[in-house]
Short mmCIF file of C-alpha atoms (C1' of nucleotides) in Angstrom, two decimals:
data_model
loop_
_atom_site.label_atom_id
_atom_site.label_comp_id
_atom_site.label_asym_id
_atom_site.label_seq_id
_atom_site.Cartn_x
_atom_site.Cartn_y
_atom_site.Cartn_z
CA MET A 1 113.52 -121.76 36.84
CA GLU A 2 116.35 -122.44 35.87
CA LEU A 3 118.85 -119.66 34.92
CA SER A 4 119.93 -121.15 31.38
CA GLN A 5 116.21 -121.98 30.23
CA LEU A 6 115.61 -118.19 31.32
CA PHE A 7 117.56 -116.81 29.31
CA GLU A 8 117.64 -119.55 26.31
CA ASP A 9 114.20 -118.40 25.93
CA LEU A 10 114.77 -114.97 25.55
CA LEU A 11 117.07 -115.97 23.38
CA SER A 12 114.82 -118.04 21.31
CA ILE A 13 112.61 -114.90 19.88
CA LYS A 14 113.85 -113.97 16.88
CA PRO A 15 115.60 -110.63 16.95
CA ILE A 16 113.73 -107.87 15.69
CA PHE A 17 116.23 -105.23 15.02
CA VAL A 18 119.80 -105.41 12.84
CA ASN A 19 120.63 -102.34 13.98
CA ARG A 20 119.69 -100.46 16.02
CA GLU A 21 121.97 -97.25 15.51
CA VAL A 22 120.68 -95.79 12.35
CA LEU A 23 117.61 -95.23 13.54
CA ARG A 24 119.45 -93.00 16.23
CA PRO A 25 119.11 -89.28 16.11
CA SER A 26 123.21 -89.15 16.53
CA TYR A 27 123.63 -91.07 12.89
CA THR A 28 124.25 -89.38 9.94
CA PRO A 29 123.17 -91.72 6.56
CA ASP A 30 125.53 -91.94 4.02
CA TYR A 31 123.13 -91.04 1.71
CA LEU A 32 119.61 -88.56 2.58
CA PRO A 33 116.45 -88.60 0.86
CA HIS A 34 114.66 -85.49 -1.09
CA ARG A 35 117.85 -83.45 -0.11
CA LYS A 36 119.51 -82.98 -3.39
CA GLU A 37 118.84 -79.62 -3.39
CA GLN A 38 120.64 -77.90 -0.32
CA ILE A 39 123.50 -79.99 -0.60
CA ASN A 40 124.46 -78.76 -4.11
CA ARG A 41 123.61 -75.37 -2.70
CA MET A 42 125.96 -76.59 0.25
CA ALA A 43 129.04 -77.47 -1.43
CA THR A 44 128.25 -74.98 -4.65
CA ILE A 45 129.93 -72.05 -1.49
CA LEU A 46 131.86 -74.02 -0.24
CA VAL A 47 133.88 -75.21 -2.58
CA ALA A 48 135.43 -72.43 -2.72
CA ALA A 49 138.07 -73.29 0.42
CA ILE A 50 139.55 -75.89 -2.11
CA ARG A 51 140.09 -74.00 -4.56
CA GLY A 52 142.39 -72.15 -1.30
CA GLU A 53 139.24 -68.94 -0.95
CA THR A 54 137.01 -68.35 1.71
CA PRO A 55 133.41 -69.12 1.29
CA SER A 56 131.03 -67.08 1.63
CA ASN A 57 129.10 -67.50 5.57
CA ILE A 58 126.24 -69.86 5.44
CA LEU A 59 122.65 -69.45 7.26
CA ILE A 60 120.93 -72.58 6.79
CA TYR A 61 117.03 -72.18 7.93
CA GLY A 62 114.07 -75.02 8.96
CA LYS A 63 112.42 -76.87 10.91
CA SER A 64 113.37 -79.07 13.34
CA GLY A 65 114.47 -82.98 12.06
CA THR A 66 114.30 -81.00 8.33
CA GLY A 67 117.44 -82.47 8.17
CA LYS A 68 119.66 -79.54 8.30
CA THR A 69 122.86 -80.94 10.50
CA ALA A 70 122.66 -83.79 8.41
CA VAL A 71 123.52 -81.83 5.73
CA ALA A 72 125.68 -79.95 6.89
CA LYS A 73 127.39 -82.36 8.50
CA TYR A 74 127.79 -84.50 5.67
CA VAL A 75 128.98 -81.64 3.28
CA GLY A 76 131.14 -81.06 5.53
CA ARG A 77 132.50 -84.30 5.88
CA GLU A 78 132.94 -84.54 2.12
CA LEU A 79 134.69 -80.87 2.12
CA GLU A 80 137.25 -82.01 4.62
CA ARG A 81 137.21 -85.91 2.39
CA THR A 82 138.49 -83.61 -0.90
CA CYS A 83 140.90 -80.85 0.73
CA GLU A 84 142.10 -84.16 1.99
CA VAL A 85 143.24 -85.87 -0.78
CA ARG A 86 144.43 -82.46 -2.59
CA ARG A 87 146.75 -81.70 0.09
CA ASN A 88 144.35 -78.53 1.07
CA PRO A 89 144.36 -78.17 4.35
CA CYS A 90 141.19 -77.50 5.58
CA THR A 91 139.28 -77.61 8.39
CA VAL A 92 135.98 -78.17 9.74
CA LEU A 93 134.82 -77.92 13.05
CA TYR A 94 130.66 -78.11 14.14
CA ILE A 95 129.99 -76.61 17.31
CA ASN A 96 126.28 -77.15 18.98
CA CYS A 97 125.63 -73.34 21.22
CA GLU A 98 122.58 -75.45 22.82
CA VAL A 99 125.24 -76.68 24.92
CA VAL A 100 128.11 -74.74 24.12
CA ASP A 101 126.40 -71.32 24.61
CA THR A 102 127.98 -69.17 25.87
CA GLN A 103 131.54 -66.90 24.33
CA TYR A 104 133.59 -68.11 26.85
CA ARG A 105 132.42 -71.99 26.09
CA VAL A 106 132.50 -71.57 22.37
CA LEU A 107 135.96 -70.00 22.15
CA TYR A 108 137.22 -72.08 24.29
CA HIS A 109 136.06 -75.49 22.41
CA LEU A 110 137.13 -74.50 19.31
CA ALA A 111 140.50 -73.34 20.93
CA GLY A 112 140.78 -76.27 21.84
CA HIS A 113 140.56 -78.11 18.15
CA PHE A 114 144.14 -76.52 17.80
CA ASP A 115 145.59 -78.09 21.20
CA ARG A 116 144.87 -74.82 23.21
CA GLU A 117 145.82 -75.51 27.12
CA ILE A 118 143.35 -73.00 28.11
CA PRO A 119 141.35 -73.35 31.44
CA SER A 120 137.88 -73.87 31.49
CA THR A 121 136.90 -71.38 32.80
CA GLY A 122 138.77 -67.79 34.52
CA TRP A 123 140.20 -66.12 31.39
CA PRO A 124 138.90 -62.64 29.81
CA THR A 125 137.03 -63.27 27.01
CA ASP A 126 139.96 -61.99 24.34
CA GLN A 127 142.06 -63.25 25.38
CA VAL A 128 140.47 -66.90 25.01
CA TYR A 129 139.71 -65.27 21.61
CA ALA A 130 143.36 -64.25 20.58
CA GLU A 131 144.67 -67.74 22.10
CA PHE A 132 141.91 -69.14 19.25
CA LYS A 133 142.91 -66.29 16.33
CA ASN A 134 146.71 -67.37 16.71
CA GLY A 135 145.72 -70.97 17.31
CA ILE A 136 145.23 -70.58 13.64
CA ASP A 137 147.03 -68.16 12.45
CA THR A 138 150.22 -71.20 12.04
CA GLU A 139 149.53 -71.52 8.91
CA SER A 140 147.62 -71.88 5.76
CA ARG A 141 144.48 -73.41 5.83
CA THR A 142 140.73 -72.67 5.79
CA VAL A 143 138.61 -73.22 9.27
CA ILE A 144 134.76 -74.19 9.09
CA ILE A 145 132.73 -73.35 11.90
CA ILE A 146 128.83 -74.81 12.54
CA LEU A 147 127.04 -73.21 15.12
CA ASP A 148 124.27 -75.92 14.84
CA GLU A 149 121.47 -73.41 16.98
CA VAL A 150 122.61 -70.21 16.87
CA ASP A 151 119.87 -68.97 18.13
CA LYS A 152 120.42 -70.15 21.54
CA LEU A 153 123.72 -68.27 21.09
CA VAL A 154 122.09 -65.18 20.30
CA LYS A 155 119.73 -64.63 22.64
CA LYS A 156 123.32 -63.82 25.03
CA GLY A 157 123.89 -61.45 22.80
CA ASP A 158 125.69 -61.61 19.41
CA GLU A 159 129.40 -60.56 20.14
CA ILE A 160 130.44 -63.98 19.60
CA LEU A 161 129.05 -63.78 16.56
CA TYR A 162 130.32 -60.42 16.01
CA ASN A 163 133.99 -60.91 16.61
CA LEU A 164 133.98 -64.41 14.11
CA SER A 165 132.15 -62.70 11.31
CA ARG A 166 134.85 -59.93 11.05
CA ILE A 167 138.38 -62.20 12.23
CA ASN A 168 138.98 -62.83 9.02
CA SER A 169 140.71 -58.85 8.69
CA GLU A 170 142.73 -60.39 11.71
CA LEU A 171 144.16 -63.52 10.19
CA ASP A 172 147.18 -63.61 7.66
CA ASN A 173 147.56 -67.12 6.81
CA ALA A 174 144.31 -69.09 7.54
CA LYS A 175 140.56 -68.02 6.74
CA VAL A 176 137.47 -68.65 8.92
CA SER A 177 133.96 -69.28 7.66
CA ILE A 178 130.83 -69.30 9.37
CA ILE A 179 127.75 -71.53 9.25
CA GLY A 180 124.92 -71.04 11.20
CA ILE A 181 122.70 -73.18 12.13
CA SER A 182 119.05 -71.86 12.83
CA ASN A 183 115.36 -73.29 13.89
CA ASP A 184 113.98 -69.95 14.72
CA LEU A 185 113.41 -67.67 11.16
CA LYS A 186 113.28 -64.41 13.18
CA PHE A 187 116.35 -64.67 14.91
CA ILE A 188 118.35 -62.65 12.42
CA GLU A 189 116.17 -59.40 13.67
CA PHE A 190 117.36 -59.67 16.32
CA LEU A 191 121.04 -59.12 15.62
CA ASP A 192 123.30 -56.09 14.71
CA PRO A 193 122.87 -54.65 11.29
CA ARG A 194 126.30 -55.73 10.92
CA VAL A 195 126.57 -58.66 11.71
CA ARG A 196 123.73 -59.79 9.78
CA SER A 197 124.53 -58.91 6.95
CA SER A 198 127.48 -60.65 6.91
CA LEU A 199 126.28 -64.30 9.07
CA GLY A 200 124.02 -63.86 5.78
CA GLU A 201 126.15 -63.61 2.81
CA GLU A 202 123.95 -67.55 2.11
CA GLU A 203 121.25 -68.47 3.07
CA ILE A 204 119.70 -72.16 2.63
CA ILE A 205 116.61 -72.46 3.42
CA PHE A 206 114.93 -76.27 4.07
CA PRO A 207 111.45 -76.88 3.95
CA PRO A 208 109.48 -79.52 6.24
CA TYR A 209 109.53 -82.57 4.35
CA ASP A 210 105.88 -84.27 3.17
CA ALA A 211 104.61 -87.99 4.40
CA ASN A 212 105.81 -88.95 1.10
CA GLN A 213 109.24 -87.70 1.64
CA LEU A 214 109.42 -89.31 5.53
CA ARG A 215 108.19 -92.62 3.85
CA ASP A 216 110.63 -93.11 0.95
CA ILE A 217 113.82 -91.94 4.72
CA LEU A 218 111.90 -94.31 6.49
CA GLU A 219 112.27 -97.41 3.81
CA GLN A 220 115.66 -96.36 3.26
CA ARG A 221 116.57 -96.37 7.13
CA ALA A 222 114.20 -99.64 7.61
CA ASN A 223 115.53 -101.69 5.18
CA MET A 224 119.33 -101.48 7.67
CA ALA A 225 117.96 -101.73 10.17
CA PHE A 226 115.57 -105.33 11.41
CA ARG A 227 115.60 -107.53 9.76
CA GLN A 228 113.14 -108.95 6.42
CA GLY A 229 109.65 -108.36 6.30
CA THR A 230 110.37 -107.35 10.38
CA LEU A 231 107.49 -104.39 9.51
CA ASP A 232 103.67 -104.59 8.39
CA PRO A 233 103.15 -103.20 6.03
CA GLU A 234 101.14 -100.88 7.85
CA VAL A 235 103.65 -99.24 9.94
CA ILE A 236 105.88 -97.76 7.80
CA PRO A 237 103.30 -94.82 6.91
CA LEU A 238 101.41 -94.86 10.00
CA CYS A 239 104.72 -93.30 12.01
CA ALA A 240 104.92 -91.03 8.07
CA ALA A 241 102.00 -89.66 8.66
CA PHE A 242 102.17 -88.93 12.91
CA ALA A 243 105.90 -86.90 11.89
CA ALA A 244 104.29 -85.50 9.05
CA GLN A 245 101.58 -84.01 12.14
CA GLU A 246 104.14 -82.80 12.87
CA HIS A 247 105.80 -80.12 10.62
CA GLY A 248 107.31 -83.21 9.31
CA ASP A 249 109.99 -83.67 11.21
CA ALA A 250 112.10 -87.14 10.79
CA ARG A 251 113.72 -86.64 14.07
CA ARG A 252 110.38 -87.80 15.24
CA ALA A 253 109.54 -90.32 12.66
CA LEU A 254 112.54 -92.60 13.62
CA ASP A 255 112.02 -91.83 16.91
CA LEU A 256 107.92 -93.51 16.21
CA LEU A 257 109.39 -96.16 14.25
CA ARG A 258 112.67 -96.59 16.38
CA VAL A 259 110.36 -96.88 19.90
CA SER A 260 107.55 -98.81 17.94
CA ALA A 261 109.67 -101.52 17.39
CA GLU A 262 111.34 -101.95 20.84
CA LEU A 263 107.50 -102.10 21.87
CA ALA A 264 106.58 -104.67 19.75
CA GLU A 265 109.87 -106.82 21.15
CA ARG A 266 109.54 -106.36 24.34
CA SER A 267 105.57 -108.02 24.48
CA GLN A 268 107.53 -110.96 22.52
CA SER A 269 105.92 -110.51 18.87
CA ASP A 270 108.09 -111.12 16.84
CA ILE A 271 106.32 -108.17 14.00
CA VAL A 272 105.39 -104.05 14.67
CA LYS A 273 102.48 -104.06 13.75
CA GLU A 274 99.79 -101.30 14.07
CA GLU A 275 99.81 -100.44 17.08
CA HIS A 276 102.69 -100.52 18.09
CA VAL A 277 102.99 -96.95 16.73
CA ARG A 278 99.66 -96.08 18.61
CA TRP A 279 101.60 -96.72 21.74
CA ALA A 280 105.10 -95.56 20.84
CA GLN A 281 102.73 -92.75 19.66
CA ASP A 282 101.32 -91.80 23.06
CA LYS A 283 104.70 -93.12 25.34
CA ILE A 284 107.05 -91.01 24.03
CA GLU A 285 104.56 -87.93 24.57
CA LEU A 286 104.48 -89.15 28.13
CA ASP A 287 108.08 -90.12 28.93
CA ARG A 288 109.54 -86.28 27.60
CA ILE A 289 107.10 -85.29 30.25
CA VAL A 290 108.20 -86.75 33.03
CA GLU A 291 111.55 -86.31 32.07
CA VAL A 292 111.00 -82.34 31.94
CA VAL A 293 109.55 -82.67 34.97
CA ARG A 294 112.10 -84.77 36.75
CA THR A 295 114.34 -82.88 35.99
CA LEU A 296 113.32 -79.10 36.65
CA PRO A 297 114.93 -77.46 39.56
CA THR A 298 113.09 -77.60 42.42
CA GLN A 299 111.96 -74.06 42.51
CA SER A 300 110.33 -74.61 39.26
CA LYS A 301 108.68 -78.02 40.61
CA LEU A 302 107.43 -76.15 43.77
CA VAL A 303 106.07 -73.65 41.69
CA LEU A 304 104.26 -76.41 39.27
CA TYR A 305 102.82 -78.65 42.32
CA SER A 306 101.01 -75.12 43.29
CA MET A 307 98.97 -74.97 39.62
CA VAL A 308 99.28 -79.29 40.40
CA LEU A 309 97.24 -78.79 43.84
CA LEU A 310 94.82 -75.42 42.49
CA ASN A 311 93.68 -78.43 39.83
CA ARG A 312 91.56 -75.98 37.89
CA LYS A 313 91.58 -74.32 34.57
CA GLY A 314 92.06 -70.69 34.96
CA LEU A 315 94.36 -69.98 36.84
CA THR A 316 95.79 -66.34 37.75
CA THR A 317 99.50 -65.59 39.45
CA GLY A 318 98.94 -64.50 42.35
CA GLU A 319 96.69 -67.54 42.99
CA VAL A 320 99.61 -69.46 42.77
CA TYR A 321 101.82 -67.31 44.33
CA LYS A 322 100.39 -67.87 47.29
CA VAL A 323 100.13 -71.51 47.49
CA TYR A 324 103.60 -71.12 45.91
CA LYS A 325 104.18 -69.35 49.13
CA ASP A 326 102.97 -71.53 51.75
CA LEU A 327 104.56 -74.62 50.53
CA CYS A 328 107.74 -72.83 50.01
CA HIS A 329 107.35 -72.39 54.15
CA LYS A 330 106.12 -76.57 54.94
CA THR A 331 109.70 -77.95 53.05
CA ASP A 332 112.05 -74.66 54.13
CA MET A 333 112.58 -73.47 50.64
CA ALA A 334 113.26 -70.09 50.41
CA VAL A 335 109.95 -67.96 49.07
CA LEU A 336 111.08 -66.48 46.04
CA THR A 337 109.74 -62.71 44.88
CA GLN A 338 107.15 -63.13 41.95
CA ARG A 339 108.62 -61.43 39.61
CA ARG A 340 111.02 -64.64 39.30
CA VAL A 341 108.14 -66.80 39.53
CA THR A 342 106.20 -65.10 36.54
CA ASP A 343 109.55 -66.21 34.83
CA LEU A 344 108.95 -69.95 35.86
CA ILE A 345 105.57 -70.29 35.15
CA SER A 346 106.84 -68.73 31.53
CA GLU A 347 109.33 -71.67 30.87
CA LEU A 348 106.85 -73.75 32.18
CA ASP A 349 104.96 -72.88 29.97
CA MET A 350 108.45 -72.91 26.87
CA LEU A 351 108.22 -76.26 28.29
CA GLY A 352 104.55 -77.50 27.14
CA ILE A 353 103.83 -78.56 30.68
CA VAL A 354 101.95 -75.19 31.18
CA ASN A 355 99.41 -73.16 28.82
CA ALA A 356 99.87 -69.43 30.09
CA ILE A 357 98.11 -66.84 28.40
CA VAL A 358 98.28 -63.34 29.76
CA VAL A 359 94.52 -62.04 29.03
CA SER A 360 94.14 -58.59 30.38
CA LYS A 361 91.19 -58.54 33.47
CA GLY A 362 89.51 -54.79 32.59
CA ARG A 363 89.29 -53.02 36.18
CA TYR A 364 90.74 -56.81 38.03
CA GLY A 365 93.95 -56.16 36.65
CA ARG A 366 96.28 -58.33 33.52
CA THR A 367 97.50 -62.01 34.34
CA LYS A 368 98.50 -64.87 33.29
CA GLU A 369 95.84 -67.87 32.94
CA ILE A 370 97.14 -70.78 33.34
CA SER A 371 96.37 -74.70 32.84
CA VAL A 372 98.32 -77.28 34.28
CA SER A 373 98.41 -79.83 30.56
CA THR A 374 99.44 -82.49 31.57
CA PRO A 375 98.06 -85.45 33.70
CA THR A 376 97.66 -84.20 36.62
CA GLU A 377 98.51 -87.47 39.09
CA GLN A 378 101.51 -88.40 37.10
CA THR A 379 102.92 -84.66 36.90
CA LYS A 380 102.30 -84.94 40.89
CA SER A 381 103.78 -88.83 41.81
CA VAL A 382 107.43 -87.83 39.40
CA LEU A 383 107.19 -84.40 41.50
CA LEU A 384 106.62 -86.17 44.61
CA GLU A 385 110.13 -87.98 43.75
CA ASP A 386 111.71 -85.13 44.85
CA TYR A 387 112.95 -85.94 48.54
CA ARG A 388 112.77 -82.04 48.84
CA LEU A 389 109.41 -81.66 48.34
CA LYS A 390 108.53 -85.41 49.90
CA SER A 391 106.77 -84.18 53.09
CA LEU A 392 104.56 -82.84 50.47
CA GLY A 393 102.86 -86.29 49.89
CA GLY A 394 99.81 -86.09 51.70
CA ILE A 395 98.61 -81.88 51.55
CA ARG A 396 95.43 -81.27 50.94
CA LEU A 397 94.36 -77.57 49.43
CA LYS A 398 91.85 -76.77 52.60
CA SER A 399 95.47 -76.18 54.33
CA VAL A 400 95.73 -73.51 52.71
CA SER A 401 94.28 -69.86 52.28
CA ILE A 402 92.61 -70.34 49.53
CA PRO A 403 92.61 -65.79 48.41
CA VAL A 404 89.27 -64.39 48.27
CA THR A 405 89.06 -63.09 44.42
CA GLN A 406 86.06 -62.23 43.12
CA THR A 407 87.99 -61.88 39.45
CA ARG A 408 87.26 -66.00 39.35
CA LEU A 409 83.25 -66.49 39.77
CA TYR A 410 81.90 -64.63 36.98
CA GLU A 411 83.94 -66.10 33.68
"C1'" DC B 1 88.56 -41.59 31.58
"C1'" DT B 2 89.94 -44.58 35.53
"C1'" DT B 3 92.08 -47.53 37.44
"C1'" DC B 4 93.86 -51.58 38.60
"C1'" DC B 5 96.87 -56.71 38.82
"C1'" DA B 6 100.90 -58.80 36.98
"C1'" DC B 7 103.69 -58.38 32.56
"C1'" DG B 8 108.10 -57.82 31.45
"C1'" DG B 9 111.92 -55.38 30.76
"C1'" DG B 10 116.58 -53.94 32.52
"C1'" DA B 11 119.49 -52.40 36.19
"C1'" DA B 12 122.22 -54.11 39.80
"C1'" DC B 13 123.34 -57.27 43.22
"C1'" DA B 14 125.39 -62.12 45.27
"C1'" DC B 15 127.58 -65.99 44.47
"C1'" DT B 16 130.02 -69.72 42.38
"C1'" DG B 17 133.74 -71.62 40.27
"C1'" DG B 18 138.27 -71.05 37.95
"C1'" DG B 19 142.31 -68.07 37.21
"C1'" DG B 20 147.07 -65.02 37.75
"C1'" DT B 21 149.29 -61.83 40.40
"C1'" DG B 22 152.39 -60.55 44.95
"C1'" DC C 1 149.45 -67.28 51.20
"C1'" DA C 2 146.16 -63.31 50.17
"C1'" DC C 3 143.34 -60.54 47.07
"C1'" DC C 4 141.86 -59.87 43.11
"C1'" DC C 5 140.04 -59.85 37.87
"C1'" DC C 6 136.36 -62.17 35.13
"C1'" DA C 7 132.36 -64.82 32.83
"C1'" DG C 8 128.28 -67.61 34.12
"C1'" DT C 9 124.06 -67.02 36.40
"C1'" DG C 10 120.08 -66.93 39.43
"C1'" DT C 11 117.84 -63.86 41.67
"C1'" DT C 12 115.73 -59.09 43.35
"C1'" DC C 13 114.90 -54.07 42.94
"C1'" DC C 14 112.23 -50.96 40.46
"C1'" DC C 15 109.13 -49.07 37.49
"C1'" DG C 16 106.46 -48.19 32.31
"C1'" DT C 17 102.87 -50.47 30.26
"C1'" DG C 18 97.84 -53.13 28.62
"C1'" DG C 19 93.55 -53.09 28.45
"C1'" DA C 20 88.60 -54.31 29.27
"C1'" DA C 21 86.13 -53.45 33.74
"C1'" DG C 22 83.68 -50.20 36.04
#
DNA sequence: CTTCCACGGGAACACTGGGGTG
DNA sequence: CACCCCAGTGTTCCCGTGGAAG
């Protein structure tokens, strides 16, 4: 086949997408359905900034995909716009604490917005703090700091939050207020009471979307994303229903819609059908797991591989550790302590790759009961892609001494 | 009531990649 | 240049603790 013909064929297929970008999580729409209440609430608090007062700090709660970030960014953008018109200096800074997750780096980013030259590492933290403080205090202005996923920050100490929440008393010209976004309702319990009261002056809750609301969101975006008539009428309700089961996650719903359409496109279908959605549902989950497993640190991979080899439900830490030690020797890796391996297993649990629950087996002590919750063979092959684990390819469990545990025999 | 095993918190340490000073 | 300081990360060491079988 001639090359030109090859592309001709592909081009003759009518594209399903008009604009794929509007379905991506990074896209912030101009209209946010079913969030009027929250938007108004936030605007009423932040309007103080336009009047030249310091707005209250805000805490925003809600599960993932309930529009917290989108609303915060949207209101922030509008606020900046209004302030600009009124020549009222106001800056909204957005920081995602999952990416920028230490106090040094938060301050480094903040100071960076005010043209302060700071090395990305090396300085004492208080010096960076002072630099940031001086940076904003050069003129009279309001600075709103949006800290997305603050719970990730708090896990490493609440010092920055403490400092930021009382920074106003050290400023002569500028004013600072903080918007914290969290999907963990309990995170505030870990805070110092002083930080808690100051940060939570105002609280806004984002309830999950129900299936109908998700449908509205999807329809609105679908109008921008697709050519007319490329969606089966079943598609949007189904995406909405699936996502509603996952605690009303709009991001998930949009992902589902986008992937469904991509799959339809790839299978050269002119329209997106119900089957594509079901297919997409599986694909998203599998892709996620493959990606997580692939990017695991090597030691975690070894631990996971041990469990995959054992290939049984209700493993105990002791068993896994014995196999793990053996694998370490075979691959020439450093052997970590059991204490550390317990942590690695807990991390795998958090990622949803394994299930681990602590059980007490009476006379036979306390342990974790672990089972791998991903398809064994696929997990195995992804793990073996790592060049450091290559040599484990043909390994059999019999080469590993199976511990004699009477414990396991009766359940 | 004892006993047992591993859980999991916390301190301490090692190491990395950067800075500033003499 | 040598040297020490700093934040951050991953690890080891130490140890108190849970809780049902025995």
